[in-house]
Amino acid sequence: MTTAVFAMTGVPPEVPPAAGSSQQAGNSVAQERNQLLNEPWSGEKLYAVLSSPDPRTRDDLYRAAFEAGPAIIPKLEAALKDDRTAEFAAQTLAYFGDAKSLGILAGLLNDPRNLDLRRFYYGALGGSSDPHAVEILLNKVRTSDREPDRTVTENAILALSISSDPRLVAKLREAENQVTDPVIQDDIETAATVVDLRARYLAAHGGKSPASTVEQAIRTYFMPALEGAPKTDDASEQNSKVEVNIRNLTYSPDKSRVLADVDFENPQAVASYKLVLQKEQDGWKVASVWLGEEREKPQPASQPAPEK
């Protein structure tokens, strides 16, 4: 989660989705969506797509499933039983994030297979304002020393880091004192810092109301840490090279939820995210965040010191 940490400190320009080559991808997604809705699913065919060496092929399948919406939940529930397609099904249900999907994901907490599908349940709880959901996530963080899969705890921490509730900060730092894994401790401290900065940023800009557009909501997710950080010449130079690129926006059938493919880039690395945003009466808010591939950039060779 190290790149996720610095990604939250970036300042993104407001960037519209890329146009140009998106039409062909859109046609592919629409075709996949219709097949998912109208044709019987084959575990073998789905696995062939999911194991494709081309990441765009895999992404198109997830986008198509999101576009198809809750109508495919019965098929996803069946796909959970097949080890080859279980992760795809669990991730898609987590993107949906509705009560039925969360109920199915909760049933995976005791799944006996070595797939660690529990991480999708915890990740999907992040945008909830329900105190019970927050307590579930905090309990997972507090007991991380007994968790064999670190990614399960990391998903719970990332889910909590979406919050703008200042009351969560002390609870996170209390949880940090209850764990011994230094990696998890660092992640918890970062989450506490980000929640605190986001709460301060929103308070200084008129409160906690959701953003009026998807792009503004994505911007708000990334901006607060930098807004609260000390301004130095080095930081200013670094932040001027930060970019956030919104590659795709995929809407649910009723347009109340959107899956955003976002790349965060600074001079050292690129981190890919999937953000799920939920439309409320007065705007959009981030419902869940999923960290994908992290890629370090090749750095220029250092110049040898001049001879004296």
CSV table of C-alpha atoms in Angstrom, one decimal:
chain,number,residue,atom,x,y,z
A,1,MET,CA,0.0,0.0,0.0
A,2,THR,CA,3.0,2.3,-0.2
A,3,THR,CA,1.9,3.9,-3.5
A,4,ALA,CA,-1.6,4.2,-2.2
A,5,VAL,CA,-0.2,6.3,0.6
A,6,PHE,CA,1.5,8.9,-1.5
A,7,ALA,CA,-1.3,8.8,-4.0
A,8,MET,CA,-3.5,10.4,-1.4
A,9,THR,CA,-1.2,13.3,-1.2
A,10,GLY,CA,-1.4,14.3,-4.8
A,11,VAL,CA,-3.2,17.2,-6.3
A,12,PRO,CA,-5.1,16.1,-9.4
A,13,PRO,CA,-6.1,18.5,-12.1
A,14,GLU,CA,-9.7,18.0,-13.2
A,15,VAL,CA,-9.3,15.7,-16.1
A,16,PRO,CA,-12.1,14.5,-18.4
A,17,PRO,CA,-12.2,10.9,-19.5
A,18,ALA,CA,-10.0,10.1,-22.6
A,19,ALA,CA,-12.0,10.3,-25.8
A,20,GLY,CA,-10.4,9.1,-29.1
A,21,SER,CA,-9.8,5.4,-28.7
A,22,SER,CA,-12.6,4.9,-26.2
A,23,GLN,CA,-15.3,4.2,-28.8
A,24,GLN,CA,-13.9,0.8,-29.7
A,25,ALA,CA,-13.5,-0.1,-26.1
A,26,GLY,CA,-17.1,1.0,-25.5
A,27,ASN,CA,-18.4,-1.3,-28.2
A,28,SER,CA,-16.5,-4.2,-26.7
A,29,VAL,CA,-17.9,-3.5,-23.3
A,30,ALA,CA,-21.4,-3.2,-24.7
A,31,GLN,CA,-21.1,-6.5,-26.4
A,32,GLU,CA,-19.7,-8.2,-23.3
A,33,ARG,CA,-22.5,-6.7,-21.2
A,34,ASN,CA,-25.2,-8.1,-23.6
A,35,GLN,CA,-23.6,-11.5,-23.4
A,36,LEU,CA,-23.5,-11.5,-19.6
A,37,LEU,CA,-27.1,-10.5,-19.5
A,38,ASN,CA,-28.6,-12.7,-22.1
A,39,GLU,CA,-26.4,-15.8,-22.5
A,40,PRO,CA,-25.6,-18.7,-20.1
A,41,TRP,CA,-22.2,-18.3,-18.4
A,42,SER,CA,-19.4,-20.7,-19.0
A,43,GLY,CA,-16.7,-20.9,-16.3
A,44,GLU,CA,-14.2,-21.9,-18.9
A,45,LYS,CA,-14.8,-19.0,-21.2
A,46,LEU,CA,-14.9,-16.5,-18.3
A,47,TYR,CA,-11.6,-17.8,-17.0
A,48,ALA,CA,-10.1,-17.5,-20.4
A,49,VAL,CA,-11.0,-13.8,-20.5
A,50,LEU,CA,-9.9,-13.3,-16.9
A,51,SER,CA,-6.5,-14.9,-17.5
A,52,SER,CA,-5.8,-13.0,-20.7
A,53,PRO,CA,-2.4,-11.4,-20.8
A,54,ASP,CA,-4.1,-8.2,-22.0
A,55,PRO,CA,-5.3,-6.2,-19.0
A,56,ARG,CA,-7.7,-4.2,-21.2
A,57,THR,CA,-9.5,-7.5,-21.9
A,58,ARG,CA,-9.9,-8.2,-18.2
A,59,ASP,CA,-11.0,-4.6,-17.5
A,60,ASP,CA,-13.6,-4.7,-20.2
A,61,LEU,CA,-15.2,-7.8,-18.6
A,62,TYR,CA,-15.4,-6.0,-15.2
A,63,ARG,CA,-16.8,-2.9,-16.8
A,64,ALA,CA,-19.4,-5.0,-18.8
A,65,ALA,CA,-20.5,-6.7,-15.6
A,66,PHE,CA,-20.9,-3.3,-13.8
A,67,GLU,CA,-22.9,-2.0,-16.7
A,68,ALA,CA,-25.1,-5.1,-16.6
A,69,GLY,CA,-25.9,-4.3,-13.0
A,70,PRO,CA,-27.8,-6.3,-10.3
A,71,ALA,CA,-29.7,-8.3,-12.9
A,72,ILE,CA,-26.6,-10.6,-13.1
A,73,ILE,CA,-26.4,-11.2,-9.3
A,74,PRO,CA,-27.8,-14.7,-9.5
A,75,LYS,CA,-25.2,-15.6,-12.1
A,76,LEU,CA,-22.5,-14.0,-10.0
A,77,GLU,CA,-23.6,-16.0,-7.0
A,78,ALA,CA,-23.3,-19.2,-9.0
A,79,ALA,CA,-19.8,-18.0,-10.3
A,80,LEU,CA,-18.6,-17.7,-6.7
A,81,LYS,CA,-18.7,-21.5,-6.4
A,82,ASP,CA,-16.2,-21.9,-9.2
A,83,ASP,CA,-12.6,-21.2,-8.0
A,84,ARG,CA,-11.7,-19.9,-11.5
A,85,THR,CA,-14.4,-17.2,-11.5
A,86,ALA,CA,-14.9,-16.6,-7.7
A,87,GLU,CA,-12.7,-13.6,-7.5
A,88,PHE,CA,-14.4,-11.9,-10.5
A,89,ALA,CA,-17.8,-12.6,-9.0
A,90,ALA,CA,-16.8,-11.3,-5.5
A,91,GLN,CA,-15.1,-8.1,-6.9
A,92,THR,CA,-18.2,-7.3,-9.1
A,93,LEU,CA,-20.5,-7.8,-6.1
A,94,ALA,CA,-18.3,-5.4,-4.2
A,95,TYR,CA,-18.6,-2.9,-7.0
A,96,PHE,CA,-22.4,-3.1,-6.8
A,97,GLY,CA,-22.3,-2.6,-3.1
A,98,ASP,CA,-26.1,-3.0,-2.6
A,99,ALA,CA,-27.7,-4.8,0.3
A,100,LYS,CA,-28.1,-8.1,-1.6
A,101,SER,CA,-24.5,-8.1,-2.8
A,102,LEU,CA,-23.1,-7.2,0.6
A,103,GLY,CA,-25.2,-10.1,2.1
A,104,ILE,CA,-23.7,-12.5,-0.3
A,105,LEU,CA,-20.2,-11.2,0.4
A,106,ALA,CA,-20.7,-11.5,4.1
A,107,GLY,CA,-21.4,-15.2,3.5
A,108,LEU,CA,-17.8,-15.5,2.2
A,109,LEU,CA,-16.3,-14.6,5.6
A,110,ASN,CA,-16.3,-18.3,6.5
A,111,ASP,CA,-15.4,-19.6,3.0
A,112,PRO,CA,-13.1,-22.6,3.5
A,113,ARG,CA,-11.2,-22.1,0.2
A,114,ASN,CA,-7.8,-20.5,0.2
A,115,LEU,CA,-9.0,-17.6,-2.0
A,116,ASP,CA,-9.3,-14.9,0.7
A,117,LEU,CA,-12.5,-13.5,-0.8
A,118,ARG,CA,-13.1,-11.8,2.5
A,119,ARG,CA,-11.2,-8.8,1.4
A,120,PHE,CA,-14.0,-7.9,-1.0
A,121,TYR,CA,-16.5,-7.7,1.8
A,122,TYR,CA,-14.4,-5.4,3.9
A,123,GLY,CA,-13.4,-3.2,0.9
A,124,ALA,CA,-17.1,-2.8,-0.1
A,125,LEU,CA,-18.0,-1.3,3.3
A,126,GLY,CA,-15.8,1.8,2.9
A,127,GLY,CA,-18.4,4.3,1.8
A,128,SER,CA,-21.0,3.4,4.4
A,129,SER,CA,-21.9,5.9,7.1
A,130,ASP,CA,-23.5,3.1,9.1
A,131,PRO,CA,-21.7,2.9,12.5
A,132,HIS,CA,-22.0,-0.8,12.5
A,133,ALA,CA,-20.1,-1.1,9.2
A,134,VAL,CA,-17.4,1.2,10.5
A,135,GLU,CA,-17.1,-0.9,13.6
A,136,ILE,CA,-16.8,-4.1,11.5
A,137,LEU,CA,-13.8,-2.5,9.7
A,138,LEU,CA,-12.2,-1.3,12.9
A,139,ASN,CA,-12.5,-4.7,14.4
A,140,LYS,CA,-10.8,-6.3,11.4
A,141,VAL,CA,-7.9,-3.7,11.8
A,142,ARG,CA,-7.6,-4.3,15.5
A,143,THR,CA,-7.3,-8.0,15.1
A,144,SER,CA,-4.9,-7.9,12.1
A,145,ASP,CA,-2.2,-9.8,14.0
A,146,ARG,CA,-4.4,-12.8,13.8
A,147,GLU,CA,-5.1,-12.3,10.1
A,148,PRO,CA,-3.1,-14.6,7.8
A,149,ASP,CA,-3.6,-12.5,4.7
A,150,ARG,CA,-2.3,-9.0,5.0
A,151,THR,CA,-4.4,-7.8,2.0
A,152,VAL,CA,-7.6,-8.4,3.9
A,153,THR,CA,-6.5,-5.9,6.6
A,154,GLU,CA,-5.2,-3.5,3.9
A,155,ASN,CA,-8.5,-3.5,2.2
A,156,ALA,CA,-10.2,-2.7,5.5
A,157,ILE,CA,-7.8,0.1,6.2
A,158,LEU,CA,-8.2,1.5,2.6
A,159,ALA,CA,-12.0,1.4,3.1
A,160,LEU,CA,-11.8,3.4,6.4
A,161,SER,CA,-9.5,5.9,4.7
A,162,ILE,CA,-12.4,7.1,2.5
A,163,SER,CA,-14.1,8.7,5.6
A,164,SER,CA,-14.2,12.4,6.4
A,165,ASP,CA,-15.4,11.8,10.0
A,166,PRO,CA,-12.9,13.4,12.4
A,167,ARG,CA,-14.1,11.1,15.2
A,168,LEU,CA,-12.5,8.2,13.3
A,169,VAL,CA,-9.0,9.5,13.7
A,170,ALA,CA,-8.6,8.7,17.4
A,171,LYS,CA,-10.1,5.2,16.8
A,172,LEU,CA,-7.6,4.5,14.1
A,173,ARG,CA,-4.7,5.5,16.2
A,174,GLU,CA,-6.0,3.5,19.1
A,175,ALA,CA,-6.2,0.5,16.7
A,176,GLU,CA,-2.6,1.2,15.6
A,177,ASN,CA,-1.4,0.7,19.1
A,178,GLN,CA,-3.1,-2.8,19.2
A,179,VAL,CA,-1.2,-4.3,16.3
A,180,THR,CA,2.5,-5.3,16.0
A,181,ASP,CA,3.0,-5.5,12.2
A,182,PRO,CA,5.0,-2.4,11.2
A,183,VAL,CA,3.6,-2.4,7.7
A,184,ILE,CA,0.0,-2.4,9.0
A,185,GLN,CA,0.9,0.2,11.6
A,186,ASP,CA,2.2,2.5,8.8
A,187,ASP,CA,-0.9,2.0,6.8
A,188,ILE,CA,-3.2,2.8,9.8
A,189,GLU,CA,-1.2,5.9,10.6
A,190,THR,CA,-1.5,7.0,7.0
A,191,ALA,CA,-5.2,6.4,7.0
A,192,ALA,CA,-5.6,8.4,10.2
A,193,THR,CA,-3.7,11.3,8.7
A,194,VAL,CA,-5.7,11.2,5.5
A,195,VAL,CA,-9.1,11.1,7.3
A,196,ASP,CA,-8.0,14.0,9.5
A,197,LEU,CA,-6.8,16.1,6.5
A,198,ARG,CA,-9.9,15.4,4.5
A,199,ALA,CA,-12.1,16.4,7.5
A,200,ARG,CA,-10.2,19.6,7.9
A,201,TYR,CA,-10.3,20.3,4.1
A,202,LEU,CA,-14.1,19.8,3.8
A,203,ALA,CA,-14.7,21.8,7.0
A,204,ALA,CA,-12.7,24.7,5.5
A,205,HIS,CA,-14.7,24.5,2.2
A,206,GLY,CA,-18.2,24.5,3.4
A,207,GLY,CA,-18.8,21.2,5.1
A,208,LYS,CA,-19.3,17.6,4.1
A,209,SER,CA,-21.7,17.7,1.2
A,210,PRO,CA,-21.0,15.4,-1.7
A,211,ALA,CA,-19.4,16.8,-4.9
A,212,SER,CA,-21.8,17.9,-7.7
A,213,THR,CA,-19.9,15.9,-10.4
A,214,VAL,CA,-18.0,12.6,-10.5
A,215,GLU,CA,-14.8,14.4,-11.4
A,216,GLN,CA,-15.1,16.7,-8.4
A,217,ALA,CA,-15.7,13.7,-6.1
A,218,ILE,CA,-12.6,12.0,-7.4
A,219,ARG,CA,-10.7,15.3,-7.0
A,220,THR,CA,-11.9,15.6,-3.4
A,221,TYR,CA,-10.7,12.0,-2.7
A,222,PHE,CA,-7.1,12.8,-3.6
A,223,MET,CA,-6.8,16.5,-2.7
A,224,PRO,CA,-7.1,16.9,1.1
A,225,ALA,CA,-3.7,15.5,2.1
A,226,LEU,CA,-1.8,18.0,0.0
A,227,GLU,CA,-4.1,20.8,1.1
A,228,GLY,CA,-3.1,20.1,4.7
A,229,ALA,CA,0.6,19.5,4.1
A,230,PRO,CA,3.3,22.1,4.7
A,231,LYS,CA,4.2,24.0,1.6
A,232,THR,CA,7.8,23.8,0.7
A,233,ASP,CA,9.7,24.6,-2.6
A,234,ASP,CA,10.5,20.9,-3.0
A,235,ALA,CA,6.9,19.9,-2.4
A,236,SER,CA,5.7,22.5,-4.9
A,237,GLU,CA,8.0,21.2,-7.6
A,238,GLN,CA,6.9,17.6,-6.8
A,239,ASN,CA,3.2,18.4,-6.9
A,240,SER,CA,3.5,20.3,-10.2
A,241,LYS,CA,4.4,17.0,-11.8
A,242,VAL,CA,1.5,15.0,-10.3
A,243,GLU,CA,-1.2,13.9,-12.7
A,244,VAL,CA,-4.5,12.1,-12.2
A,245,ASN,CA,-5.9,10.6,-15.4
A,246,ILE,CA,-9.5,9.4,-15.4
A,247,ARG,CA,-9.4,6.7,-18.1
A,248,ASN,CA,-12.9,5.3,-18.0
A,249,LEU,CA,-16.2,6.1,-16.4
A,250,THR,CA,-18.7,3.1,-16.4
A,251,TYR,CA,-22.2,3.7,-15.2
A,252,SER,CA,-24.7,1.3,-13.6
A,253,PRO,CA,-28.0,0.7,-15.4
A,254,ASP,CA,-29.8,3.4,-13.4
A,255,LYS,CA,-26.9,5.8,-13.5
A,256,SER,CA,-26.8,6.0,-9.7
A,257,ARG,CA,-23.3,4.4,-9.4
A,258,VAL,CA,-20.2,4.8,-11.5
A,259,LEU,CA,-16.9,2.7,-11.7
A,260,ALA,CA,-14.0,5.0,-12.5
A,261,ASP,CA,-10.6,3.8,-13.7
A,262,VAL,CA,-8.1,6.3,-12.5
A,263,ASP,CA,-4.3,6.5,-12.9
A,264,PHE,CA,-2.3,8.5,-10.3
A,265,GLU,CA,1.1,9.4,-11.6
A,266,ASN,CA,4.1,11.2,-10.1
A,267,PRO,CA,7.7,11.3,-11.2
A,268,GLN,CA,8.5,8.1,-9.3
A,269,ALA,CA,5.6,5.8,-10.1
A,270,VAL,CA,2.1,5.2,-11.4
A,271,ALA,CA,-0.7,3.7,-9.3
A,272,SER,CA,-3.9,2.5,-10.9
A,273,TYR,CA,-7.2,2.7,-8.9
A,274,LYS,CA,-10.8,1.7,-9.4
A,275,LEU,CA,-13.1,4.1,-7.5
A,276,VAL,CA,-16.8,3.4,-7.1
A,277,LEU,CA,-18.9,6.5,-6.7
A,278,GLN,CA,-22.5,6.6,-5.5
A,279,LYS,CA,-25.0,9.4,-6.5
A,280,GLU,CA,-26.9,10.9,-3.6
A,281,GLN,CA,-29.6,13.6,-3.6
A,282,ASP,CA,-27.1,16.4,-3.5
A,283,GLY,CA,-24.2,14.9,-5.5
A,284,TRP,CA,-21.6,12.2,-5.7
A,285,LYS,CA,-19.5,10.5,-3.0
A,286,VAL,CA,-16.8,7.8,-3.1
A,287,ALA,CA,-18.3,4.5,-2.0
A,288,SER,CA,-15.2,2.2,-2.3
A,289,VAL,CA,-11.6,2.4,-3.5
A,290,TRP,CA,-9.6,-0.5,-5.0
A,291,LEU,CA,-5.8,-0.2,-5.5
A,292,GLY,CA,-4.6,-2.0,-8.6
A,293,GLU,CA,-1.2,-2.2,-10.3
A,294,GLU,CA,1.6,-0.1,-9.0
A,295,ARG,CA,4.5,0.6,-11.5
A,296,GLU,CA,7.7,2.3,-10.7
A,297,LYS,CA,9.1,4.5,-13.4
A,298,PRO,CA,12.7,4.1,-14.7
A,299,GLN,CA,14.7,6.9,-13.1
A,300,PRO,CA,17.5,8.8,-14.9
A,301,ALA,CA,21.0,7.7,-14.0
A,302,SER,CA,22.6,9.9,-11.5
A,303,GLN,CA,25.4,12.1,-12.9
A,304,PRO,CA,28.9,11.3,-11.6
A,305,ALA,CA,30.4,14.0,-9.4
A,306,PRO,CA,32.8,16.3,-11.3
A,307,GLU,CA,36.5,15.5,-10.8
A,308,LYS,CA,38.4,18.0,-8.7
